[in-house]
Amino acid sequence: MMADVAENEPPALPSGADEPTPPRGLDAAEYRRFQEFQRFQDYQRFVRQQGGGPPTNLPVPVQPGTVHEPHPVEAQLAGMQQQLARIERVTNPPLWQKILRNKWLHRAVWLVIIVVLATWGLPKLINHYFGGGTDQNPAAPGNLPLPKNQSRELAQHQDDAVTDVYLFIALKQPEHACFYFVGAAGQEFANAVGASTCTAAVQKLERQVTDPGTYQAPILTAQRDLTSPTMAIRSCDFEIGGGPLLGNFVVTQQPDQTWGITSYSKGPSTCPATTIPAPPT
């Protein structure tokens, strides 16, 4: 008989005992209200099992700093449901949030960033600020400093008008290469190469370059008189490797003291070997 009475007794309401530590992201007051709500739900389930209606005389928790006035049970229930939903979001976040909060994922991302900086970013910064040394592979077009003709000025030296043509052929910049041809010289160059325009001729010669790093830097091997306003410059006056010889140029000084190619003629495909005289005995 005593056991039946004990089974029909309702669960005890909060008694103010020590409470466990609240989950991360919740303060103690919110977690206490959540526990009260859970006990309130247990009490409601017990009353329904006994065939009675919802209780109407339960004590209502009061927020700190407010007047101790009773509130309707429905308002208390709605507030607790909101707290329960917030606790549920904090304690059981969606899968994508769990993945983003994973510390191993953070470490993997930082490792990838460090590897990228070490293998690509740092060498690029060193090359940008301190130069790339003697790398024989020229940079891709568009990554170089502005060429001399970008300011719409011709070469400042007789040889530059010719050597820059080699340079921009190696770098695959036909517009820059053709800029140094003045007047009909560009069409003479195109006709000699077998192309319709100077740009098409340069593009045709680009495909014959086998070593752009060597081809873009001809080395002068002949001495000439630099006092004349007009000078004939032959490709055989330079040591050229990694691509085809371009031929013979005539450069003329312009009114602004710059030099441009004013005439062109096709030259030999190879230069005769130079002989070094034997030293006197």
PDB file of C-alpha atoms in Angstrom:
ATOM      1  CA  MET A   1       0.000   0.000   0.000  1.00  0.00           C
ATOM      2  CA  MET A   2       2.817   2.406   0.857  1.00  0.00           C
ATOM      3  CA  ALA A   3       4.587   1.575  -2.424  1.00  0.00           C
ATOM      4  CA  ASP A   4       1.471   2.555  -4.466  1.00  0.00           C
ATOM      5  CA  VAL A   5       1.286   5.917  -2.699  1.00  0.00           C
ATOM      6  CA  ALA A   6       4.954   6.578  -3.417  1.00  0.00           C
ATOM      7  CA  GLU A   7       4.506   5.821  -7.140  1.00  0.00           C
ATOM      8  CA  ASN A   8       1.609   8.301  -7.436  1.00  0.00           C
ATOM      9  CA  GLU A   9       3.424  11.176  -5.822  1.00  0.00           C
ATOM     10  CA  PRO A  10       4.424  13.980  -8.253  1.00  0.00           C
ATOM     11  CA  PRO A  11       8.118  14.690  -8.861  1.00  0.00           C
ATOM     12  CA  ALA A  12       9.600  17.315  -6.605  1.00  0.00           C
ATOM     13  CA  LEU A  13      10.010  20.851  -7.977  1.00  0.00           C
ATOM     14  CA  PRO A  14      13.390  22.628  -7.869  1.00  0.00           C
ATOM     15  CA  SER A  15      14.775  22.694  -4.353  1.00  0.00           C
ATOM     16  CA  GLY A  16      17.735  25.027  -4.883  1.00  0.00           C
ATOM     17  CA  ALA A  17      20.387  22.270  -4.715  1.00  0.00           C
ATOM     18  CA  ASP A  18      23.759  22.686  -6.268  1.00  0.00           C
ATOM     19  CA  GLU A  19      23.604  22.796 -10.032  1.00  0.00           C
ATOM     20  CA  PRO A  20      26.167  21.438 -12.495  1.00  0.00           C
ATOM     21  CA  THR A  21      28.432  23.751 -14.500  1.00  0.00           C
ATOM     22  CA  PRO A  22      26.491  25.238 -17.459  1.00  0.00           C
ATOM     23  CA  PRO A  23      27.631  24.401 -21.031  1.00  0.00           C
ATOM     24  CA  ARG A  24      29.983  26.756 -22.846  1.00  0.00           C
ATOM     25  CA  GLY A  25      28.121  29.720 -24.317  1.00  0.00           C
ATOM     26  CA  LEU A  26      25.441  29.872 -21.571  1.00  0.00           C
ATOM     27  CA  ASP A  27      25.470  31.748 -18.298  1.00  0.00           C
ATOM     28  CA  ALA A  28      24.352  30.214 -15.005  1.00  0.00           C
ATOM     29  CA  ALA A  29      20.964  31.978 -14.975  1.00  0.00           C
ATOM     30  CA  GLU A  30      20.011  30.702 -18.432  1.00  0.00           C
ATOM     31  CA  TYR A  31      21.062  27.176 -17.575  1.00  0.00           C
ATOM     32  CA  ARG A  32      19.067  27.296 -14.312  1.00  0.00           C
ATOM     33  CA  ARG A  33      15.937  28.371 -16.180  1.00  0.00           C
ATOM     34  CA  PHE A  34      16.490  25.511 -18.608  1.00  0.00           C
ATOM     35  CA  GLN A  35      16.629  23.010 -15.729  1.00  0.00           C
ATOM     36  CA  GLU A  36      13.478  24.499 -14.208  1.00  0.00           C
ATOM     37  CA  PHE A  37      11.751  24.106 -17.537  1.00  0.00           C
ATOM     38  CA  GLN A  38      12.808  20.468 -17.761  1.00  0.00           C
ATOM     39  CA  ARG A  39      11.424  19.807 -14.263  1.00  0.00           C
ATOM     40  CA  PHE A  40       8.248  21.657 -15.210  1.00  0.00           C
ATOM     41  CA  GLN A  41       7.837  19.387 -18.264  1.00  0.00           C
ATOM     42  CA  ASP A  42       8.378  16.288 -16.077  1.00  0.00           C
ATOM     43  CA  TYR A  43       5.673  17.540 -13.708  1.00  0.00           C
ATOM     44  CA  GLN A  44       3.247  18.120 -16.597  1.00  0.00           C
ATOM     45  CA  ARG A  45       3.815  14.587 -17.889  1.00  0.00           C
ATOM     46  CA  PHE A  46       3.162  13.192 -14.419  1.00  0.00           C
ATOM     47  CA  VAL A  47      -0.109  15.130 -14.065  1.00  0.00           C
ATOM     48  CA  ARG A  48      -1.306  13.953 -17.485  1.00  0.00           C
ATOM     49  CA  GLN A  49      -0.507  10.345 -16.560  1.00  0.00           C
ATOM     50  CA  GLN A  50      -2.643  10.729 -13.412  1.00  0.00           C
ATOM     51  CA  GLY A  51      -5.563  12.081 -15.491  1.00  0.00           C
ATOM     52  CA  GLY A  52      -5.436  15.657 -14.215  1.00  0.00           C
ATOM     53  CA  GLY A  53      -5.095  18.988 -16.013  1.00  0.00           C
ATOM     54  CA  PRO A  54      -2.020  21.196 -16.164  1.00  0.00           C
ATOM     55  CA  PRO A  55      -1.072  22.732 -12.804  1.00  0.00           C
ATOM     56  CA  THR A  56      -1.900  26.361 -12.261  1.00  0.00           C
ATOM     57  CA  ASN A  57      -0.188  27.070  -8.957  1.00  0.00           C
ATOM     58  CA  LEU A  58       3.471  26.468  -9.800  1.00  0.00           C
ATOM     59  CA  PRO A  59       6.021  29.013  -8.595  1.00  0.00           C
ATOM     60  CA  VAL A  60       7.287  31.287 -11.358  1.00  0.00           C
ATOM     61  CA  PRO A  61      11.026  32.052 -11.500  1.00  0.00           C
ATOM     62  CA  VAL A  62      11.696  35.769 -11.354  1.00  0.00           C
ATOM     63  CA  GLN A  63      14.419  37.518 -13.344  1.00  0.00           C
ATOM     64  CA  PRO A  64      17.060  39.276 -11.196  1.00  0.00           C
ATOM     65  CA  GLY A  65      16.369  42.972 -10.692  1.00  0.00           C
ATOM     66  CA  THR A  66      12.644  42.761 -11.417  1.00  0.00           C
ATOM     67  CA  VAL A  67       9.598  43.041  -9.202  1.00  0.00           C
ATOM     68  CA  HIS A  68       8.462  39.724  -7.730  1.00  0.00           C
ATOM     69  CA  GLU A  69       5.145  39.490  -9.536  1.00  0.00           C
ATOM     70  CA  PRO A  70       3.566  36.250 -10.798  1.00  0.00           C
ATOM     71  CA  HIS A  71       3.292  35.658 -14.547  1.00  0.00           C
ATOM     72  CA  PRO A  72       0.866  33.400 -16.424  1.00  0.00           C
ATOM     73  CA  VAL A  73       2.061  29.853 -16.941  1.00  0.00           C
ATOM     74  CA  GLU A  74       1.724  30.252 -20.720  1.00  0.00           C
ATOM     75  CA  ALA A  75       4.163  33.179 -20.767  1.00  0.00           C
ATOM     76  CA  GLN A  76       6.607  31.244 -18.617  1.00  0.00           C
ATOM     77  CA  LEU A  77       6.296  28.217 -20.898  1.00  0.00           C
ATOM     78  CA  ALA A  78       6.936  30.314 -24.031  1.00  0.00           C
ATOM     79  CA  GLY A  79      10.018  31.900 -22.478  1.00  0.00           C
ATOM     80  CA  MET A  80      11.393  28.549 -21.439  1.00  0.00           C
ATOM     81  CA  GLN A  81      10.797  27.156 -24.920  1.00  0.00           C
ATOM     82  CA  GLN A  82      12.832  30.001 -26.373  1.00  0.00           C
ATOM     83  CA  GLN A  83      15.613  29.296 -23.904  1.00  0.00           C
ATOM     84  CA  LEU A  84      15.448  25.599 -24.749  1.00  0.00           C
ATOM     85  CA  ALA A  85      15.775  26.359 -28.473  1.00  0.00           C
ATOM     86  CA  ARG A  86      18.799  28.579 -27.828  1.00  0.00           C
ATOM     87  CA  ILE A  87      20.443  25.940 -25.641  1.00  0.00           C
ATOM     88  CA  GLU A  88      19.792  23.351 -28.324  1.00  0.00           C
ATOM     89  CA  ARG A  89      21.527  25.516 -30.934  1.00  0.00           C
ATOM     90  CA  VAL A  90      24.543  26.036 -28.657  1.00  0.00           C
ATOM     91  CA  THR A  91      24.935  22.443 -27.464  1.00  0.00           C
ATOM     92  CA  ASN A  92      24.046  20.738 -30.765  1.00  0.00           C
ATOM     93  CA  PRO A  93      25.103  22.980 -33.686  1.00  0.00           C
ATOM     94  CA  PRO A  94      24.666  21.976 -37.367  1.00  0.00           C
ATOM     95  CA  LEU A  95      27.231  19.718 -38.995  1.00  0.00           C
ATOM     96  CA  TRP A  96      28.833  22.512 -41.030  1.00  0.00           C
ATOM     97  CA  GLN A  97      29.471  24.531 -37.871  1.00  0.00           C
ATOM     98  CA  LYS A  98      31.044  21.501 -36.199  1.00  0.00           C
ATOM     99  CA  ILE A  99      33.348  21.081 -39.217  1.00  0.00           C
ATOM    100  CA  LEU A 100      34.373  24.754 -39.187  1.00  0.00           C
ATOM    101  CA  ARG A 101      35.089  24.617 -35.469  1.00  0.00           C
ATOM    102  CA  ASN A 102      37.242  21.517 -35.788  1.00  0.00           C
ATOM    103  CA  LYS A 103      40.753  22.343 -34.542  1.00  0.00           C
ATOM    104  CA  TRP A 104      42.382  19.786 -36.874  1.00  0.00           C
ATOM    105  CA  LEU A 105      40.797  21.480 -39.873  1.00  0.00           C
ATOM    106  CA  HIS A 106      42.204  24.815 -38.703  1.00  0.00           C
ATOM    107  CA  ARG A 107      45.675  23.303 -38.380  1.00  0.00           C
ATOM    108  CA  ALA A 108      45.460  21.769 -41.861  1.00  0.00           C
ATOM    109  CA  VAL A 109      44.450  25.110 -43.395  1.00  0.00           C
ATOM    110  CA  TRP A 110      47.324  26.915 -41.704  1.00  0.00           C
ATOM    111  CA  LEU A 111      49.731  24.195 -42.852  1.00  0.00           C
ATOM    112  CA  VAL A 112      48.603  24.645 -46.475  1.00  0.00           C
ATOM    113  CA  ILE A 113      49.044  28.429 -46.210  1.00  0.00           C
ATOM    114  CA  ILE A 114      52.562  28.038 -44.799  1.00  0.00           C
ATOM    115  CA  VAL A 115      53.541  25.576 -47.541  1.00  0.00           C
ATOM    116  CA  VAL A 116      52.204  27.889 -50.285  1.00  0.00           C
ATOM    117  CA  LEU A 117      54.066  30.875 -48.859  1.00  0.00           C
ATOM    118  CA  ALA A 118      57.273  28.882 -48.519  1.00  0.00           C
ATOM    119  CA  THR A 119      57.208  27.404 -52.033  1.00  0.00           C
ATOM    120  CA  TRP A 120      55.728  30.263 -54.038  1.00  0.00           C
ATOM    121  CA  GLY A 121      55.190  33.486 -52.137  1.00  0.00           C
ATOM    122  CA  LEU A 122      58.615  33.895 -50.531  1.00  0.00           C
ATOM    123  CA  PRO A 123      60.674  33.218 -53.712  1.00  0.00           C
ATOM    124  CA  LYS A 124      58.417  35.577 -55.643  1.00  0.00           C
ATOM    125  CA  LEU A 125      58.949  38.348 -53.098  1.00  0.00           C
ATOM    126  CA  ILE A 126      62.717  37.785 -53.139  1.00  0.00           C
ATOM    127  CA  ASN A 127      62.763  37.871 -56.943  1.00  0.00           C
ATOM    128  CA  HIS A 128      60.620  41.028 -56.976  1.00  0.00           C
ATOM    129  CA  TYR A 129      62.755  43.027 -54.558  1.00  0.00           C
ATOM    130  CA  PHE A 130      66.239  41.580 -55.082  1.00  0.00           C
ATOM    131  CA  GLY A 131      66.150  40.334 -58.676  1.00  0.00           C
ATOM    132  CA  GLY A 132      66.136  36.881 -60.172  1.00  0.00           C
ATOM    133  CA  GLY A 133      69.888  36.401 -60.645  1.00  0.00           C
ATOM    134  CA  THR A 134      70.956  34.873 -63.965  1.00  0.00           C
ATOM    135  CA  ASP A 135      67.853  32.832 -64.714  1.00  0.00           C
ATOM    136  CA  GLN A 136      67.895  31.902 -68.380  1.00  0.00           C
ATOM    137  CA  ASN A 137      64.120  31.525 -68.577  1.00  0.00           C
ATOM    138  CA  PRO A 138      62.628  34.949 -69.297  1.00  0.00           C
ATOM    139  CA  ALA A 139      59.548  36.076 -67.501  1.00  0.00           C
ATOM    140  CA  ALA A 140      56.214  35.742 -69.209  1.00  0.00           C
ATOM    141  CA  PRO A 141      54.965  38.746 -71.222  1.00  0.00           C
ATOM    142  CA  GLY A 142      53.070  41.175 -69.088  1.00  0.00           C
ATOM    143  CA  ASN A 143      55.157  40.521 -65.941  1.00  0.00           C
ATOM    144  CA  LEU A 144      58.126  42.617 -67.093  1.00  0.00           C
ATOM    145  CA  PRO A 145      58.753  46.294 -66.379  1.00  0.00           C
ATOM    146  CA  LEU A 146      57.462  48.681 -69.005  1.00  0.00           C
ATOM    147  CA  PRO A 147      59.709  48.500 -72.098  1.00  0.00           C
ATOM    148  CA  LYS A 148      61.548  51.490 -73.395  1.00  0.00           C
ATOM    149  CA  ASN A 149      59.085  52.078 -76.218  1.00  0.00           C
ATOM    150  CA  GLN A 150      56.153  52.146 -73.799  1.00  0.00           C
ATOM    151  CA  SER A 151      56.792  55.876 -73.437  1.00  0.00           C
ATOM    152  CA  ARG A 152      56.617  56.153 -77.264  1.00  0.00           C
ATOM    153  CA  GLU A 153      60.322  56.935 -77.529  1.00  0.00           C
ATOM    154  CA  LEU A 154      62.757  55.085 -79.778  1.00  0.00           C
ATOM    155  CA  ALA A 155      66.110  53.695 -78.664  1.00  0.00           C
ATOM    156  CA  GLN A 156      68.613  55.909 -76.874  1.00  0.00           C
ATOM    157  CA  HIS A 157      71.582  54.166 -78.561  1.00  0.00           C
ATOM    158  CA  GLN A 158      72.208  52.871 -82.051  1.00  0.00           C
ATOM    159  CA  ASP A 159      72.632  49.230 -81.002  1.00  0.00           C
ATOM    160  CA  ASP A 160      69.549  49.287 -78.759  1.00  0.00           C
ATOM    161  CA  ALA A 161      67.287  49.793 -81.782  1.00  0.00           C
ATOM    162  CA  VAL A 162      68.420  46.376 -83.063  1.00  0.00           C
ATOM    163  CA  THR A 163      69.057  44.422 -79.866  1.00  0.00           C
ATOM    164  CA  ASP A 164      65.629  45.375 -78.500  1.00  0.00           C
ATOM    165  CA  VAL A 165      64.050  43.736 -81.564  1.00  0.00           C
ATOM    166  CA  TYR A 166      65.763  40.482 -80.550  1.00  0.00           C
ATOM    167  CA  LEU A 167      64.636  41.036 -76.958  1.00  0.00           C
ATOM    168  CA  PHE A 168      60.948  41.448 -77.760  1.00  0.00           C
ATOM    169  CA  ILE A 169      60.943  38.565 -80.218  1.00  0.00           C
ATOM    170  CA  ALA A 170      62.268  36.342 -77.420  1.00  0.00           C
ATOM    171  CA  LEU A 171      59.616  37.714 -75.042  1.00  0.00           C
ATOM    172  CA  LYS A 172      56.833  37.266 -77.630  1.00  0.00           C
ATOM    173  CA  GLN A 173      55.882  40.942 -77.726  1.00  0.00           C
ATOM    174  CA  PRO A 174      55.515  41.711 -81.450  1.00  0.00           C
ATOM    175  CA  GLU A 175      54.044  45.184 -80.981  1.00  0.00           C
ATOM    176  CA  HIS A 176      57.112  46.311 -79.014  1.00  0.00           C
ATOM    177  CA  ALA A 177      59.512  44.755 -81.512  1.00  0.00           C
ATOM    178  CA  CYS A 178      57.865  46.430 -84.500  1.00  0.00           C
ATOM    179  CA  PHE A 179      57.801  49.848 -82.825  1.00  0.00           C
ATOM    180  CA  TYR A 180      61.505  50.377 -83.617  1.00  0.00           C
ATOM    181  CA  PHE A 181      60.876  50.180 -87.390  1.00  0.00           C
ATOM    182  CA  VAL A 182      60.294  53.648 -88.843  1.00  0.00           C
ATOM    183  CA  GLY A 183      58.459  54.318 -92.091  1.00  0.00           C
ATOM    184  CA  ALA A 184      58.636  51.550 -94.691  1.00  0.00           C
ATOM    185  CA  ALA A 185      61.289  49.588 -92.784  1.00  0.00           C
ATOM    186  CA  GLY A 186      58.634  47.496 -91.013  1.00  0.00           C
ATOM    187  CA  GLN A 187      57.146  46.317 -94.307  1.00  0.00           C
ATOM    188  CA  GLU A 188      60.643  45.588 -95.675  1.00  0.00           C
ATOM    189  CA  PHE A 189      61.231  43.395 -92.646  1.00  0.00           C
ATOM    190  CA  ALA A 190      57.889  41.618 -93.142  1.00  0.00           C
ATOM    191  CA  ASN A 191      58.574  40.972 -96.839  1.00  0.00           C
ATOM    192  CA  ALA A 192      61.999  39.505 -96.085  1.00  0.00           C
ATOM    193  CA  VAL A 193      60.530  37.105 -93.516  1.00  0.00           C
ATOM    194  CA  GLY A 194      57.639  36.174 -95.822  1.00  0.00           C
ATOM    195  CA  ALA A 195      54.801  37.727 -93.821  1.00  0.00           C
ATOM    196  CA  SER A 196      52.131  40.300 -94.581  1.00  0.00           C
ATOM    197  CA  THR A 197      52.925  42.639 -91.669  1.00  0.00           C
ATOM    198  CA  CYS A 198      55.736  43.272 -89.248  1.00  0.00           C
ATOM    199  CA  THR A 199      53.663  41.810 -86.415  1.00  0.00           C
ATOM    200  CA  ALA A 200      53.044  38.622 -88.369  1.00  0.00           C
ATOM    201  CA  ALA A 201      56.766  38.424 -89.181  1.00  0.00           C
ATOM    202  CA  VAL A 202      57.708  38.666 -85.501  1.00  0.00           C
ATOM    203  CA  GLN A 203      55.160  35.992 -84.582  1.00  0.00           C
ATOM    204  CA  LYS A 204      56.652  33.738 -87.254  1.00  0.00           C
ATOM    205  CA  LEU A 205      60.159  34.265 -85.900  1.00  0.00           C
ATOM    206  CA  GLU A 206      59.000  33.587 -82.325  1.00  0.00           C
ATOM    207  CA  ARG A 207      58.382  29.956 -83.218  1.00  0.00           C
ATOM    208  CA  GLN A 208      62.019  29.582 -84.340  1.00  0.00           C
ATOM    209  CA  VAL A 209      63.478  30.681 -80.995  1.00  0.00           C
ATOM    210  CA  THR A 210      64.832  27.699 -79.053  1.00  0.00           C
ATOM    211  CA  ASP A 211      66.510  29.496 -76.135  1.00  0.00           C
ATOM    212  CA  PRO A 212      64.767  32.785 -75.268  1.00  0.00           C
ATOM    213  CA  GLY A 213      67.204  33.568 -72.447  1.00  0.00           C
ATOM    214  CA  THR A 214      70.196  33.603 -74.802  1.00  0.00           C
ATOM    215  CA  TYR A 215      68.363  35.044 -77.806  1.00  0.00           C
ATOM    216  CA  GLN A 216      67.156  38.139 -75.960  1.00  0.00           C
ATOM    217  CA  ALA A 217      70.703  39.307 -75.095  1.00  0.00           C
ATOM    218  CA  PRO A 218      72.948  39.640 -78.187  1.00  0.00           C
ATOM    219  CA  ILE A 219      76.596  40.378 -77.370  1.00  0.00           C
ATOM    220  CA  LEU A 220      78.390  43.005 -79.495  1.00  0.00           C
ATOM    221  CA  THR A 221      81.563  41.656 -81.083  1.00  0.00           C
ATOM    222  CA  ALA A 222      82.440  44.420 -83.588  1.00  0.00           C
ATOM    223  CA  GLN A 223      83.626  47.998 -83.226  1.00  0.00           C
ATOM    224  CA  ARG A 224      82.117  50.785 -85.331  1.00  0.00           C
ATOM    225  CA  ASP A 225      82.138  54.537 -85.798  1.00  0.00           C
ATOM    226  CA  LEU A 226      79.381  55.946 -83.574  1.00  0.00           C
ATOM    227  CA  THR A 227      79.656  59.557 -84.738  1.00  0.00           C
ATOM    228  CA  SER A 228      77.538  59.256 -87.902  1.00  0.00           C
ATOM    229  CA  PRO A 229      73.758  59.997 -87.679  1.00  0.00           C
ATOM    230  CA  THR A 230      73.153  56.938 -89.869  1.00  0.00           C
ATOM    231  CA  MET A 231      74.679  53.531 -89.195  1.00  0.00           C
ATOM    232  CA  ALA A 232      74.449  50.087 -90.786  1.00  0.00           C
ATOM    233  CA  ILE A 233      74.220  47.334 -88.184  1.00  0.00           C
ATOM    234  CA  ARG A 234      74.579  43.702 -89.210  1.00  0.00           C
ATOM    235  CA  SER A 235      73.372  40.793 -87.076  1.00  0.00           C
ATOM    236  CA  CYS A 236      76.815  39.272 -87.565  1.00  0.00           C
ATOM    237  CA  ASP A 237      78.207  42.201 -85.568  1.00  0.00           C
ATOM    238  CA  PHE A 238      76.781  40.402 -82.512  1.00  0.00           C
ATOM    239  CA  GLU A 239      77.116  36.988 -80.953  1.00  0.00           C
ATOM    240  CA  ILE A 240      73.577  35.606 -81.168  1.00  0.00           C
ATOM    241  CA  GLY A 241      72.375  32.213 -80.020  1.00  0.00           C
ATOM    242  CA  GLY A 242      69.101  30.418 -79.378  1.00  0.00           C
ATOM    243  CA  GLY A 243      67.313  31.616 -82.506  1.00  0.00           C
ATOM    244  CA  PRO A 244      67.524  32.923 -86.077  1.00  0.00           C
ATOM    245  CA  LEU A 245      69.677  35.785 -87.304  1.00  0.00           C
ATOM    246  CA  LEU A 246      67.498  38.717 -88.341  1.00  0.00           C
ATOM    247  CA  GLY A 247      69.656  40.328 -91.036  1.00  0.00           C
ATOM    248  CA  ASN A 248      70.987  43.817 -91.705  1.00  0.00           C
ATOM    249  CA  PHE A 249      69.551  47.060 -90.333  1.00  0.00           C
ATOM    250  CA  VAL A 250      70.097  50.728 -91.006  1.00  0.00           C
ATOM    251  CA  VAL A 251      69.424  52.959 -87.981  1.00  0.00           C
ATOM    252  CA  THR A 252      68.994  56.719 -88.207  1.00  0.00           C
ATOM    253  CA  GLN A 253      69.007  59.342 -85.499  1.00  0.00           C
ATOM    254  CA  GLN A 254      65.655  61.104 -85.147  1.00  0.00           C
ATOM    255  CA  PRO A 255      65.011  64.808 -84.380  1.00  0.00           C
ATOM    256  CA  ASP A 256      64.509  63.951 -80.677  1.00  0.00           C
ATOM    257  CA  GLN A 257      67.980  62.333 -80.620  1.00  0.00           C
ATOM    258  CA  THR A 258      66.568  58.799 -80.445  1.00  0.00           C
ATOM    259  CA  TRP A 259      67.385  56.030 -82.936  1.00  0.00           C
ATOM    260  CA  GLY A 260      65.038  54.054 -85.177  1.00  0.00           C
ATOM    261  CA  ILE A 261      65.366  51.415 -87.896  1.00  0.00           C
ATOM    262  CA  THR A 262      64.837  53.160 -91.221  1.00  0.00           C
ATOM    263  CA  SER A 263      65.841  50.359 -93.602  1.00  0.00           C
ATOM    264  CA  TYR A 264      66.160  46.572 -93.550  1.00  0.00           C
ATOM    265  CA  SER A 265      67.634  43.873 -95.781  1.00  0.00           C
ATOM    266  CA  LYS A 266      67.844  40.125 -95.346  1.00  0.00           C
ATOM    267  CA  GLY A 267      71.261  38.794 -94.331  1.00  0.00           C
ATOM    268  CA  PRO A 268      72.908  35.379 -94.175  1.00  0.00           C
ATOM    269  CA  SER A 269      71.404  32.643 -92.026  1.00  0.00           C
ATOM    270  CA  THR A 270      74.791  32.001 -90.398  1.00  0.00           C
ATOM    271  CA  CYS A 271      77.756  34.242 -89.771  1.00  0.00           C
ATOM    272  CA  PRO A 272      81.240  33.402 -91.042  1.00  0.00           C
ATOM    273  CA  ALA A 273      83.616  32.157 -88.399  1.00  0.00           C
ATOM    274  CA  THR A 274      85.982  34.778 -87.113  1.00  0.00           C
ATOM    275  CA  THR A 275      89.666  33.991 -87.060  1.00  0.00           C
ATOM    276  CA  ILE A 276      91.910  35.263 -84.312  1.00  0.00           C
ATOM    277  CA  PRO A 277      95.338  36.336 -85.588  1.00  0.00           C
ATOM    278  CA  ALA A 278      98.281  34.535 -84.110  1.00  0.00           C
ATOM    279  CA  PRO A 279     100.331  36.531 -81.596  1.00  0.00           C
ATOM    280  CA  PRO A 280     103.663  37.885 -82.848  1.00  0.00           C
ATOM    281  CA  THR A 281     106.682  35.729 -82.223  1.00  0.00           C
TER     282      THR A 281
END
